[in-house]
Amino acid sequence: DVQAKIEELSIRPRDELFKGLFNCTKKCPFCGVFCDSETPVHSQHSCKQHRSQGLSSCHSIWSKRLVTDVCTALVAGNGSFQNNDTNGEWKPYKDYQTVNDYYKSWTIQREISAQAASYWKKVFYTFNEQFAEKYKAKPAEIDEAWNIDWDVVREDLNKTYNTNIQSW
């Protein structure tokens, strides 16, 4: 029985395949983007393109709207956050690495003027209502400028990831 043999293995083939395809499986504690380190074993996680936190259900506790802020700008600013990891206590974003070892393992570049990449802007703009419904929040207030042409998005992805996407 093949299934029984697979279950006897000391490793899980599905997990190993996933790791091989996607490298690191750790996600940013704020926006949920996967670490994009290509080094199989590493202790510090990072990613090239953080996304708006609203795409991972983050919303204002006052307005209940999904937020469009990006991690890189938040950790450079003076804002605070609270979640289950902080036991409901408010913590300054700039001190995120003091929350616990998982947060400490993330290096989020501090860039006060950072915005979401064109891809994430387009996704959020296009599916704002669906994200709000899924997360039981109000839709984010998104500027019309986030309605970026898909060809521009493709070009930006090609530059960022040194690839050559020809068409959708």
Coordinates of N, CA, C and O in Angstrom, one line a residue:
D1 N 0.8 -1.2 0.0 CA 0.0 0.0 0.0 C 0.9 1.2 0.0 O 1.6 1.5 1.0
V2 N 0.8 2.0 -1.0 CA 1.7 3.2 -1.2 C 1.4 4.2 -0.1 O 2.3 4.8 0.5
Q3 N 0.1 4.5 0.2 CA -0.2 5.5 1.2 C 0.4 5.1 2.6 O 0.9 6.0 3.3
A4 N 0.4 3.8 2.9 CA 0.9 3.4 4.2 C 2.5 3.6 4.2 O 3.0 4.0 5.2
K5 N 3.1 3.4 3.1 CA 4.6 3.6 3.0 C 4.9 5.1 3.2 O 5.8 5.4 3.8
I6 N 4.1 5.9 2.5 CA 4.3 7.4 2.6 C 4.2 7.8 4.1 O 5.0 8.6 4.6
E7 N 3.2 7.3 4.7 CA 2.9 7.7 6.1 C 4.0 7.2 7.1 O 4.2 7.8 8.1
E8 N 4.8 6.2 6.7 CA 5.9 5.7 7.5 C 7.1 6.5 7.4 O 8.0 6.4 8.2
L9 N 7.2 7.3 6.4 CA 8.4 8.1 6.1 C 8.6 9.1 7.3 O 7.7 9.6 7.9
S10 N 9.9 9.5 7.6 CA 10.2 10.4 8.6 C 9.9 11.9 8.1 O 9.8 12.8 9.0
I11 N 9.8 12.1 6.8 CA 9.4 13.4 6.3 C 8.1 13.3 5.6 O 7.6 12.2 5.3
R12 N 7.4 14.4 5.4 CA 6.2 14.4 4.6 C 6.5 14.9 3.2 O 6.8 16.1 3.1
P13 N 6.4 14.0 2.2 CA 6.8 14.4 0.9 C 6.0 15.7 0.4 O 6.6 16.5 -0.3
R14 N 4.8 15.8 0.7 CA 4.0 17.0 0.3 C 4.7 18.3 0.9 O 4.8 19.3 0.2
D15 N 5.1 18.2 2.2 CA 5.7 19.4 2.8 C 7.0 19.7 2.2 O 7.4 20.9 2.0
E16 N 7.8 18.7 1.9 CA 9.1 18.9 1.3 C 9.0 19.5 -0.1 O 9.7 20.3 -0.5
L17 N 8.0 19.0 -0.9 CA 7.8 19.5 -2.2 C 7.4 21.0 -2.1 O 7.9 21.8 -2.9
F18 N 6.5 21.3 -1.2 CA 6.1 22.7 -1.0 C 7.2 23.6 -0.7 O 7.4 24.7 -1.2
K19 N 8.1 23.1 0.2 CA 9.3 23.9 0.6 C 10.2 24.1 -0.6 O 10.7 25.2 -0.8
G20 N 10.3 23.1 -1.4 CA 11.2 23.2 -2.6 C 10.6 24.2 -3.6 O 11.4 24.9 -4.3
L21 N 9.3 24.2 -3.7 CA 8.7 25.1 -4.7 C 8.7 26.6 -4.2 O 8.8 27.5 -5.0
F22 N 8.4 26.8 -3.0 CA 8.2 28.1 -2.5 C 9.3 28.6 -1.5 O 9.1 29.7 -0.9
N23 N 10.3 27.9 -1.3 CA 11.4 28.2 -0.4 C 10.8 28.4 1.0 O 10.3 27.5 1.6
C24 N 10.9 29.6 1.6 CA 10.5 29.8 3.0 C 9.0 29.9 3.0 O 8.3 30.5 2.2
T25 N 8.4 29.3 4.1 CA 7.0 29.4 4.2 C 6.5 30.3 5.3 O 5.3 30.4 5.7
K26 N 7.4 31.1 5.8 CA 7.1 32.1 6.9 C 6.5 33.3 6.3 O 6.8 33.8 5.2
K27 N 5.5 33.9 7.0 CA 4.7 35.0 6.4 C 5.0 36.3 7.3 O 5.1 36.1 8.5
C28 N 5.0 37.4 6.7 CA 5.1 38.7 7.4 C 4.0 38.7 8.5 O 2.8 38.5 8.1
P29 N 4.3 39.1 9.7 CA 3.3 39.1 10.8 C 2.2 40.2 10.6 O 1.2 40.1 11.2
F30 N 2.5 41.1 9.7 CA 1.5 42.2 9.5 C 0.7 42.0 8.2 O -0.5 42.1 8.2
C31 N 1.3 41.8 7.1 CA 0.6 41.7 5.8 C 0.4 40.3 5.3 O -0.4 40.1 4.3
G32 N 1.1 39.3 5.8 CA 0.9 38.0 5.4 C 1.7 37.5 4.1 O 1.5 36.4 3.6
V33 N 2.6 38.4 3.6 CA 3.4 38.0 2.4 C 4.4 37.0 2.8 O 5.0 37.1 3.9
F34 N 4.7 36.0 2.0 CA 5.7 35.0 2.2 C 7.1 35.6 2.2 O 7.3 36.5 1.4
C35 N 8.0 35.2 3.0 CA 9.4 35.5 3.0 C 9.9 35.0 1.6 O 9.6 33.9 1.2
D36 N 10.6 35.9 0.9 CA 11.1 35.5 -0.4 C 12.6 35.2 -0.4 O 13.2 35.2 -1.5
S37 N 13.1 34.8 0.7 CA 14.5 34.4 0.8 C 14.7 33.1 0.0 O 13.9 32.2 0.1
E38 N 15.7 33.0 -0.8 CA 16.0 31.8 -1.6 C 17.0 30.9 -0.9 O 17.3 29.8 -1.4
T39 N 17.4 31.3 0.3 CA 18.3 30.5 1.0 C 17.5 29.5 1.8 O 16.6 29.9 2.6
P40 N 17.7 28.2 1.7 CA 16.9 27.2 2.3 C 16.9 27.3 3.9 O 15.8 27.2 4.5
V41 N 18.0 27.6 4.5 CA 18.1 27.7 5.9 C 18.5 29.2 6.2 O 19.6 29.6 5.8
H42 N 17.7 29.9 6.9 CA 18.0 31.2 7.3 C 17.2 31.6 8.6 O 16.2 31.0 8.9
S43 N 17.7 32.6 9.3 CA 17.0 33.0 10.6 C 16.3 34.3 10.4 O 15.4 34.6 11.2
Q44 N 16.6 35.1 9.5 CA 16.0 36.4 9.3 C 15.1 36.3 8.0 O 15.6 36.0 6.9
H45 N 13.9 36.8 8.1 CA 12.9 36.7 7.0 C 12.7 38.1 6.5 O 12.8 39.1 7.2
S46 N 12.4 38.2 5.2 CA 12.1 39.5 4.5 C 11.4 39.3 3.3 O 11.3 38.1 2.8
C47 N 10.9 40.3 2.7 CA 10.3 40.2 1.3 C 10.5 41.5 0.6 O 10.6 42.6 1.2
K48 N 10.4 41.4 -0.7 CA 10.6 42.6 -1.6 C 9.4 43.5 -1.7 O 9.6 44.7 -1.8
Q49 N 8.3 42.9 -1.6 CA 7.0 43.7 -1.8 C 6.0 43.3 -0.7 O 5.3 42.4 -0.8
H50 N 6.0 44.1 0.3 CA 4.9 44.0 1.3 C 3.6 44.5 0.7 O 3.7 45.3 -0.3
R51 N 2.5 44.1 1.2 CA 1.2 44.6 0.6 C 0.4 45.3 1.7 O 0.7 45.2 2.9
S52 N -0.7 45.9 1.2 CA -1.6 46.6 2.2 C -2.1 45.6 3.2 O -2.5 44.5 2.8
Q53 N -2.1 46.0 4.4 CA -2.5 45.1 5.5 C -4.0 44.7 5.4 O -4.3 43.6 5.9
G54 N -4.8 45.5 4.8 CA -6.2 45.1 4.6 C -6.4 43.8 3.8 O -7.4 43.2 4.0
L55 N -5.4 43.5 3.0 CA -5.5 42.2 2.2 C -5.4 41.0 3.1 O -5.7 39.9 2.7
S56 N -5.0 41.2 4.4 CA -4.9 40.1 5.3 C -5.8 40.4 6.5 O -5.5 39.9 7.6
S57 N -6.9 41.1 6.3 CA -8.0 41.4 7.2 C -7.8 42.5 8.2 O -8.6 42.8 9.0
C58 N -6.6 43.2 8.2 CA -6.4 44.3 9.1 C -7.3 45.4 8.8 O -7.4 45.9 7.7
H59 N -8.0 45.9 9.9 CA -8.9 47.0 9.7 C -8.8 47.9 10.9 O -8.4 47.6 12.0
S60 N -9.3 49.2 10.7 CA -9.3 50.1 11.8 C -10.3 49.7 12.9 O -11.4 49.4 12.5
I61 N -9.9 49.8 14.1 CA -10.9 49.4 15.2 C -11.9 50.5 15.3 O -13.0 50.2 15.9
W62 N -11.6 51.7 14.8 CA -12.6 52.8 15.0 C -13.6 52.8 13.8 O -14.8 52.9 14.0
S63 N -13.1 52.8 12.6 CA -13.9 52.9 11.4 C -14.4 51.6 10.9 O -15.3 51.5 10.1
K64 N -13.7 50.5 11.3 CA -14.0 49.1 10.8 C -13.6 48.9 9.3 O -13.9 47.9 8.7
R65 N -12.9 49.9 8.7 CA -12.5 49.8 7.3 C -11.2 49.1 7.2 O -10.3 49.2 8.0
L66 N -11.1 48.3 6.1 CA -9.8 47.7 5.8 C -8.8 48.8 5.6 O -9.1 49.9 5.1
V67 N -7.6 48.5 6.0 CA -6.5 49.6 5.9 C -5.7 49.3 4.6 O -5.5 48.2 4.2
T68 N -5.2 50.4 4.1 CA -4.3 50.3 2.9 C -2.8 50.5 3.2 O -2.0 50.4 2.3
D69 N -2.5 50.7 4.5 CA -1.1 50.9 4.9 C -0.2 49.7 4.6 O -0.7 48.6 4.7
V70 N 1.0 50.0 4.4 CA 2.0 49.0 4.1 C 3.0 48.9 5.2 O 3.4 49.9 5.8
C71 N 3.4 47.7 5.6 CA 4.3 47.4 6.7 C 5.6 48.4 6.7 O 6.0 48.9 7.8
T72 N 6.2 48.5 5.5 CA 7.5 49.3 5.5 C 7.2 50.7 5.9 O 8.1 51.3 6.6
A73 N 6.1 51.3 5.6 CA 5.8 52.7 6.0 C 5.4 52.7 7.5 O 5.8 53.6 8.3
L74 N 4.7 51.7 8.0 CA 4.2 51.7 9.3 C 5.4 51.5 10.3 O 5.4 52.2 11.4
V75 N 6.3 50.7 10.0 CA 7.5 50.5 11.0 C 8.4 51.7 11.0 O 9.2 51.8 11.9
A76 N 8.2 52.6 10.0 CA 9.0 53.8 9.9 C 8.3 55.0 10.6 O 8.9 56.0 10.9
G77 N 7.0 54.8 10.9 CA 6.2 55.9 11.4 C 6.0 55.8 12.9 O 6.8 55.1 13.6
N78 N 5.1 56.5 13.4 CA 4.8 56.6 14.8 C 3.5 55.9 15.3 O 3.1 56.0 16.4
G79 N 2.9 55.1 14.4 CA 1.7 54.4 14.7 C 1.9 53.2 15.6 O 3.0 52.8 15.9
S80 N 0.8 52.7 16.1 CA 0.8 51.5 17.0 C -0.2 50.5 16.5 O -1.0 50.8 15.7
F81 N 0.0 49.3 17.0 CA -0.9 48.2 16.6 C -1.2 47.3 17.8 O -0.5 47.4 18.8
Q82 N -2.2 46.6 17.7 CA -2.6 45.6 18.7 C -3.2 44.4 18.0 O -3.8 44.5 17.0
N83 N -2.9 43.2 18.6 CA -3.5 42.0 18.0 C -3.3 40.9 19.1 O -2.9 41.1 20.2
N84 N -3.6 39.6 18.7 CA -3.5 38.5 19.7 C -2.1 38.3 20.1 O -1.8 37.9 21.3
D85 N -1.1 38.6 19.2 CA 0.3 38.4 19.6 C 0.8 39.4 20.7 O 1.7 39.1 21.4
T86 N 0.1 40.5 20.8 CA 0.4 41.5 21.8 C -0.5 41.4 23.0 O -0.5 42.3 23.9
N87 N -1.3 40.4 23.0 CA -2.3 40.2 24.0 C -3.2 41.5 24.2 O -3.6 41.8 25.3
G88 N -3.5 42.1 23.1 CA -4.4 43.3 23.0 C -3.7 44.6 23.5 O -4.4 45.6 23.5
E89 N -2.4 44.5 23.8 CA -1.7 45.7 24.2 C -1.3 46.5 23.0 O -0.9 45.9 22.0
W90 N -1.3 47.8 23.0 CA -0.8 48.6 21.9 C 0.7 48.6 22.0 O 1.3 48.8 23.0
K91 N 1.3 48.4 20.8 CA 2.8 48.4 20.6 C 3.1 49.3 19.5 O 2.4 49.3 18.4
P92 N 4.2 50.1 19.6 CA 4.6 50.9 18.4 C 5.1 50.0 17.3 O 5.8 49.0 17.5
Y93 N 4.6 50.3 16.1 CA 5.1 49.5 14.9 C 6.6 49.4 14.9 O 7.2 48.4 14.6
K94 N 7.3 50.6 15.2 CA 8.8 50.6 15.1 C 9.4 49.6 16.0 O 10.6 49.3 15.8
D95 N 8.7 49.2 17.1 CA 9.3 48.2 18.0 C 8.7 46.8 17.8 O 8.7 46.0 18.7
Y96 N 8.3 46.5 16.6 CA 7.6 45.3 16.3 C 8.5 44.1 16.7 O 7.9 43.0 17.1
Q97 N 9.8 44.2 16.6 CA 10.7 43.0 16.9 C 10.7 42.7 18.4 O 11.2 41.6 18.7
T98 N 10.1 43.5 19.2 CA 10.1 43.2 20.7 C 8.8 42.3 21.1 O 8.7 41.9 22.2
V99 N 7.9 42.1 20.1 CA 6.7 41.4 20.4 C 7.0 39.9 20.8 O 6.5 39.5 21.9
N100 N 7.7 39.2 20.0 CA 8.1 37.8 20.3 C 9.2 37.4 19.3 O 9.6 38.2 18.4
D101 N 9.6 36.2 19.4 CA 10.7 35.7 18.5 C 10.3 35.7 17.0 O 11.2 35.9 16.2
Y102 N 9.0 35.4 16.7 CA 8.6 35.4 15.3 C 8.7 36.8 14.7 O 9.3 36.9 13.6
Y103 N 8.2 37.8 15.4 CA 8.4 39.2 14.9 C 9.8 39.5 14.8 O 10.2 40.2 13.9
K104 N 10.6 39.1 15.8 CA 12.1 39.4 15.8 C 12.8 38.8 14.6 O 13.8 39.3 14.1
S105 N 12.2 37.7 14.1 CA 12.9 37.0 12.9 C 12.6 37.8 11.6 O 13.1 37.4 10.6
W106 N 11.8 38.8 11.6 CA 11.5 39.5 10.4 C 12.2 40.8 10.3 O 12.3 41.6 11.3
T107 N 12.8 41.1 9.2 CA 13.5 42.4 8.9 C 12.6 43.1 7.9 O 12.4 42.7 6.8
I108 N 11.9 44.2 8.4 CA 11.0 45.0 7.5 C 11.7 46.3 7.3 O 11.9 47.0 8.3
Q109 N 12.1 46.6 6.1 CA 12.8 47.9 5.8 C 11.9 49.0 6.2 O 10.7 49.0 5.9
R110 N 12.5 50.0 6.8 CA 11.7 51.2 7.2 C 11.8 52.3 6.1 O 12.8 52.8 5.8
E111 N 10.6 52.5 5.6 CA 10.5 53.5 4.5 C 9.2 54.3 4.6 O 8.1 53.8 4.2
I112 N 9.2 55.5 5.2 CA 8.0 56.2 5.5 C 7.1 56.5 4.3 O 5.9 56.5 4.5
S113 N 7.7 56.6 3.2 CA 6.9 57.0 2.0 C 6.5 55.7 1.2 O 5.9 55.8 0.1
A114 N 6.8 54.5 1.7 CA 6.5 53.3 1.0 C 5.0 53.1 0.7 O 4.1 53.5 1.5
Q115 N 4.7 52.6 -0.5 CA 3.3 52.3 -0.8 C 3.3 50.8 -1.3 O 4.3 50.3 -1.6
A116 N 2.1 50.3 -1.4 CA 2.0 49.0 -1.9 C 2.5 48.9 -3.4 O 2.4 49.9 -4.1
A117 N 3.0 47.8 -3.8 CA 3.4 47.6 -5.2 C 2.1 47.7 -6.1 O 1.0 47.4 -5.6
S118 N 2.4 48.0 -7.3 CA 1.3 48.1 -8.3 C 0.4 46.9 -8.3 O -0.9 47.0 -8.4
Y119 N 1.0 45.7 -8.2 CA 0.2 44.5 -8.3 C -0.8 44.5 -7.1 O -2.0 44.2 -7.3
W120 N -0.4 44.7 -5.9 CA -1.2 44.7 -4.7 C -2.2 45.8 -4.7 O -3.4 45.6 -4.3
K121 N -1.9 47.0 -5.3 CA -2.8 48.0 -5.4 C -4.0 47.6 -6.3 O -5.1 47.8 -6.0
K122 N -3.6 47.1 -7.5 CA -4.6 46.6 -8.4 C -5.5 45.5 -7.8 O -6.8 45.6 -8.0
V123 N -5.0 44.6 -7.2 CA -5.7 43.5 -6.6 C -6.7 44.1 -5.5 O -7.9 43.8 -5.5
F124 N -6.2 45.0 -4.7 CA -7.0 45.5 -3.6 C -8.1 46.4 -4.2 O -9.3 46.3 -3.8
Y125 N -7.8 47.2 -5.2 CA -8.8 48.1 -5.8 C -9.9 47.2 -6.5 O -11.0 47.5 -6.3
T126 N -9.5 46.2 -7.2 CA -10.4 45.4 -7.9 C -11.3 44.5 -7.0 O -12.5 44.4 -7.3
F127 N -10.8 44.0 -5.9 CA -11.5 43.1 -5.1 C -11.8 43.6 -3.7 O -12.1 42.9 -2.8
N128 N -11.8 45.0 -3.5 CA -12.0 45.6 -2.2 C -13.3 45.1 -1.6 O -13.3 44.8 -0.4
E129 N -14.4 45.1 -2.3 CA -15.7 44.7 -1.7 C -15.7 43.3 -1.3 O -16.2 42.9 -0.2
Q130 N -15.0 42.4 -2.1 CA -15.0 41.0 -1.7 C -14.1 40.7 -0.5 O -14.4 39.9 0.4
F131 N -13.0 41.5 -0.4 CA -12.1 41.4 0.8 C -12.9 41.8 2.1 O -12.8 41.2 3.1
A132 N -13.6 42.9 1.9 CA -14.4 43.4 3.1 C -15.4 42.4 3.5 O -15.6 42.2 4.7
E133 N -16.1 41.8 2.6 CA -17.1 40.8 2.9 C -16.5 39.6 3.6 O -17.0 39.2 4.6
K134 N -15.4 39.2 3.0 CA -14.7 38.0 3.6 C -14.3 38.3 5.0 O -14.4 37.4 5.9
Y135 N -13.7 39.5 5.3 CA -13.2 39.8 6.6 C -14.2 40.5 7.5 O -13.8 40.9 8.6
K136 N -15.5 40.6 7.1 CA -16.5 41.2 7.9 C -16.1 42.6 8.3 O -16.2 42.9 9.5
A137 N -15.6 43.4 7.4 CA -15.2 44.7 7.6 C -15.8 45.6 6.5 O -16.5 45.1 5.6
K138 N -15.6 46.9 6.7 CA -16.1 47.8 5.6 C -14.9 47.9 4.6 O -13.8 47.8 4.9
P139 N -15.3 48.2 3.3 CA -14.3 48.3 2.3 C -13.3 49.4 2.6 O -13.7 50.4 3.2
A140 N -12.1 49.3 2.2 CA -11.1 50.3 2.3 C -11.5 51.5 1.5 O -12.1 51.4 0.4
E141 N -11.0 52.7 1.9 CA -11.2 53.9 1.0 C -9.9 53.9 0.1 O -8.8 54.2 0.6
I142 N -10.2 53.6 -1.1 CA -9.1 53.4 -2.1 C -9.2 54.5 -3.2 O -10.2 54.6 -3.8
D143 N -8.1 55.2 -3.4 CA -8.0 56.2 -4.5 C -8.1 55.6 -5.8 O -7.6 54.5 -6.1
E144 N -8.8 56.3 -6.8 CA -8.9 55.8 -8.2 C -7.5 55.5 -8.8 O -7.4 54.7 -9.7
A145 N -6.5 56.2 -8.3 CA -5.1 55.9 -8.9 C -4.7 54.5 -8.7 O -3.7 54.1 -9.4
W146 N -5.3 53.7 -7.8 CA -5.0 52.3 -7.6 C -5.6 51.4 -8.7 O -5.3 50.2 -8.8
N147 N -6.4 52.0 -9.6 CA -6.9 51.2 -10.7 C -5.9 51.2 -11.8 O -6.1 51.8 -12.9
I148 N -4.8 50.5 -11.6 CA -3.7 50.5 -12.5 C -3.9 49.5 -13.6 O -4.4 48.4 -13.4
D149 N -3.5 49.9 -14.8 CA -3.6 49.0 -16.0 C -2.8 47.8 -15.8 O -1.6 47.8 -15.3
W150 N -3.3 46.6 -16.2 CA -2.6 45.3 -15.9 C -1.3 45.3 -16.7 O -0.4 44.6 -16.2
D151 N -1.1 46.0 -17.8 CA 0.1 46.0 -18.5 C 1.2 46.7 -17.6 O 2.4 46.2 -17.6
V152 N 0.9 47.7 -16.9 CA 1.8 48.4 -16.0 C 2.2 47.5 -14.9 O 3.3 47.4 -14.5
V153 N 1.2 46.8 -14.4 CA 1.4 45.8 -13.3 C 2.4 44.8 -13.7 O 3.4 44.4 -13.0
R154 N 2.2 44.2 -14.9 CA 3.1 43.2 -15.5 C 4.5 43.7 -15.6 O 5.5 43.0 -15.2
E155 N 4.7 44.9 -16.1 CA 6.0 45.5 -16.3 C 6.7 45.7 -14.9 O 7.9 45.4 -14.8
D156 N 5.9 46.1 -13.9 CA 6.5 46.3 -12.6 C 6.9 44.9 -12.0 O 8.0 44.8 -11.4
L157 N 6.1 43.9 -12.2 CA 6.5 42.6 -11.7 C 7.8 42.1 -12.4 O 8.6 41.5 -11.7
N158 N 7.9 42.3 -13.7 CA 9.0 41.9 -14.4 C 10.3 42.6 -13.9 O 11.3 41.9 -13.7
K159 N 10.2 43.9 -13.6 CA 11.4 44.6 -13.0 C 11.7 44.1 -11.6 O 12.9 43.8 -11.3
T160 N 10.7 44.0 -10.8 CA 11.0 43.6 -9.4 C 11.6 42.2 -9.2 O 12.5 42.0 -8.5
Y161 N 11.0 41.3 -10.0 CA 11.4 39.9 -9.8 C 12.3 39.4 -11.0 O 12.6 38.2 -11.1
N162 N 12.8 40.3 -11.8 CA 13.7 40.0 -12.9 C 13.2 38.8 -13.7 O 13.9 37.8 -13.9
T163 N 12.0 38.9 -14.2 CA 11.3 37.9 -14.9 C 10.8 38.5 -16.2 O 11.1 39.6 -16.5
N164 N 10.1 37.7 -17.0 CA 9.6 38.1 -18.3 C 8.2 37.6 -18.5 O 8.0 36.8 -19.4
I165 N 7.3 38.1 -17.8 CA 5.9 37.8 -18.0 C 5.4 38.5 -19.3 O 5.5 39.7 -19.4
Q166 N 5.0 37.7 -20.2 CA 4.6 38.3 -21.5 C 3.2 38.8 -21.6 O 2.9 39.8 -22.1
S167 N 2.3 38.0 -21.0 CA 0.9 38.4 -21.0 C 0.2 37.7 -19.8 O 0.7 36.8 -19.2
W168 N -1.0 38.1 -19.6 CA -1.8 37.5 -18.5 C -2.5 36.3 -19.1 O -3.3 35.7 -19.0

